[in-house]
Coordinates of C-alpha atoms in Angstrom, one line a residue:
M125 CA -21.4 -31.5 -132.4
E126 CA -20.1 -34.2 -130.0
F127 CA -23.1 -36.2 -130.6
K128 CA -22.3 -36.4 -134.4
K129 CA -18.8 -37.4 -133.9
K130 CA -19.9 -40.4 -131.7
W131 CA -22.4 -41.5 -134.3
V132 CA -19.8 -41.2 -137.1
I133 CA -17.4 -43.3 -135.0
V134 CA -20.1 -46.0 -134.3
L135 CA -21.1 -46.2 -137.9
L136 CA -17.5 -46.5 -139.1
L137 CA -17.0 -49.3 -136.6
I138 CA -20.1 -51.2 -137.8
I139 CA -19.2 -50.9 -141.4
G140 CA -15.6 -51.9 -140.7
F141 CA -16.9 -55.0 -138.9
I142 CA -19.3 -55.9 -141.7
F143 CA -16.6 -55.5 -144.4
G144 CA -14.1 -57.4 -142.3
F145 CA -16.4 -60.3 -141.8
Y146 CA -17.6 -60.3 -145.4
F147 CA -14.2 -60.1 -146.9
K148 CA -12.5 -62.5 -144.5
S149 CA -12.6 -65.3 -147.0
L150 CA -10.7 -63.2 -149.6
I151 CA -8.0 -62.3 -147.2
I152 CA -7.4 -65.7 -145.6
D153 CA -6.4 -68.6 -147.8
R154 CA -8.2 -71.5 -145.9
S155 CA -5.8 -74.2 -147.1
K156 CA -2.9 -72.4 -145.3
N157 CA -4.8 -72.5 -142.0
N158 CA -5.8 -76.2 -142.3
P159 CA -3.6 -78.0 -139.9
I160 CA -4.0 -81.2 -141.8
S161 CA -2.7 -79.7 -145.1
K162 CA 0.2 -78.1 -143.1
S163 CA 1.5 -81.5 -142.1
K164 CA 1.5 -82.8 -145.6
S165 CA 4.2 -81.7 -147.9
N166 CA 4.5 -82.4 -151.7
T167 CA 7.3 -85.0 -151.3
K168 CA 6.9 -88.2 -153.2
E169 CA 7.1 -90.1 -149.9
N170 CA 4.1 -88.2 -148.3
R171 CA 2.0 -88.4 -151.5
I172 CA 2.5 -92.3 -151.3
F173 CA 1.8 -92.3 -147.6
D174 CA -1.5 -90.4 -148.3
Q175 CA -2.6 -92.8 -150.9
N176 CA -2.0 -95.9 -148.8
I177 CA -3.2 -94.7 -145.4
N178 CA -5.6 -97.5 -145.1
E179 CA -3.0 -100.1 -145.8
I180 CA -0.6 -99.0 -143.0
D181 CA -0.9 -100.9 -139.6
F182 CA -0.7 -98.0 -137.1
S183 CA -0.9 -100.4 -134.2
E184 CA 2.7 -101.1 -135.0
K185 CA 3.7 -97.5 -136.0
L186 CA 2.5 -95.5 -132.9
H187 CA 4.7 -95.5 -129.9
G188 CA 5.5 -92.9 -127.4
K189 CA 4.0 -89.6 -126.3
F190 CA 1.9 -87.3 -128.5
I191 CA 1.1 -83.9 -127.2
L192 CA -2.1 -82.1 -128.3
E193 CA -1.3 -79.1 -130.4
G194 CA -1.5 -76.0 -128.3
A195 CA -1.3 -77.8 -125.0
D196 CA 1.6 -78.2 -122.6
Y197 CA 0.9 -81.7 -121.3
A198 CA -2.4 -83.0 -122.7
G199 CA -2.1 -86.0 -125.0
F200 CA -1.8 -89.7 -125.6
E201 CA 1.0 -92.1 -124.7
F202 CA 1.0 -95.3 -126.7
I203 CA 2.7 -97.6 -124.2
D204 CA 2.4 -100.8 -126.0
S205 CA -0.1 -102.6 -128.3
K206 CA -2.7 -103.0 -125.7
T207 CA -2.3 -99.9 -123.3
I208 CA -2.6 -96.3 -123.8
S209 CA -2.7 -93.3 -121.4
W210 CA -4.3 -89.9 -121.6
T211 CA -2.8 -87.0 -119.8
N212 CA -5.2 -84.3 -119.0
E213 CA -4.0 -80.6 -119.0
M214 CA -5.4 -79.9 -115.7
F215 CA -3.9 -82.9 -113.8
P216 CA -0.6 -83.9 -115.7
M217 CA 0.7 -85.9 -112.8
D218 CA -2.4 -88.2 -112.9
P219 CA -2.8 -89.7 -116.4
D220 CA -5.8 -92.0 -117.1
T221 CA -4.7 -95.5 -118.2
M222 CA -6.8 -97.0 -120.9
R223 CA -7.1 -100.4 -122.5
L224 CA -6.3 -100.2 -126.3
K225 CA -8.1 -102.2 -128.8
W226 CA -7.5 -101.7 -132.6
I227 CA -10.6 -102.2 -134.7
D228 CA -8.8 -102.2 -137.9
K229 CA -5.4 -100.9 -139.0
N230 CA -6.1 -97.2 -138.4
T231 CA -9.0 -97.1 -135.9
F232 CA -8.8 -97.9 -132.1
V233 CA -11.0 -97.8 -129.1
A234 CA -9.5 -96.7 -125.8
T235 CA -11.3 -97.7 -122.7
L236 CA -10.8 -96.3 -119.3
T237 CA -9.6 -99.0 -116.9
K238 CA -10.5 -97.1 -113.7
N239 CA -14.1 -97.8 -112.6
I240 CA -15.5 -94.5 -111.5
D241 CA -19.1 -95.4 -111.0
K242 CA -20.3 -99.1 -111.0
K243 CA -23.7 -97.9 -112.3
C244 CA -22.3 -96.6 -115.4
P245 CA -20.5 -98.4 -118.3
P246 CA -16.8 -97.6 -118.9
R247 CA -15.9 -94.6 -121.0
D248 CA -14.8 -95.4 -124.5
W249 CA -13.0 -93.2 -126.9
I250 CA -12.8 -94.0 -130.6
R251 CA -10.1 -92.5 -132.8
K252 CA -9.2 -92.9 -136.4
V253 CA -5.7 -92.0 -137.8
V254 CA -6.2 -89.5 -140.5
S255 CA -2.5 -88.8 -141.1
Y256 CA 0.9 -89.4 -139.5
D257 CA 4.2 -88.3 -140.9
G258 CA 6.5 -89.4 -138.1
S259 CA 6.3 -86.2 -136.1
K260 CA 2.6 -84.9 -136.5
L261 CA -0.4 -87.2 -135.8
V262 CA -3.9 -86.3 -136.9
L263 CA -6.7 -88.3 -135.2
K264 CA -10.4 -88.1 -136.0
N265 CA -12.3 -88.0 -132.7
I266 CA -15.4 -90.1 -133.4
W267 CA -18.1 -88.8 -131.1
T268 CA -19.4 -91.4 -128.6
G269 CA -21.2 -89.1 -126.1
W270 CA -24.8 -89.0 -125.1
E271 CA -25.9 -86.0 -127.2
D272 CA -25.4 -85.2 -130.8
S273 CA -22.0 -83.7 -131.7
A274 CA -19.8 -83.7 -134.8
D275 CA -16.6 -85.8 -135.1
D276 CA -13.5 -83.5 -135.1
D277 CA -9.9 -83.7 -135.9
E278 CA -7.2 -83.6 -133.2
I279 CA -3.6 -82.8 -134.0
F280 CA -0.7 -84.1 -131.9
D281 CA 3.0 -83.4 -132.0
K282 CA 5.4 -86.3 -131.2
E283 CA 7.4 -85.5 -128.0

């Protein structure tokens, strides 16, 4: 009798898992969980901003500290038009200073200024502004590493 109870419980758990995985898309509205759509409201100002994102010169708009969403310290600090720093979550008291160069109005390259290994080229990060509403900044992290990896969006809150 004890053996049958265990099998019934195991089967119910497996069936529950399968149904939960299968019906997940019906339960969760994906647009509500999309952090980019959360930062955009339906105000006229934001709709205009979204339509003209390629016309805004972000080299003049981005100043100050932006903390990576979900982190305590990690993030960028736009110091001036040519300097940016990156604070790592593990070592918040030792931020990396980077040279900032804007490729166009919403895409920049950040290059580490500290030479770690003379045999290797400097590390470059390329980021593109996806959206910015004055308090929430979304950057597309354009992959520049050795192996293949997809670009991804990073969300920052203005400090």
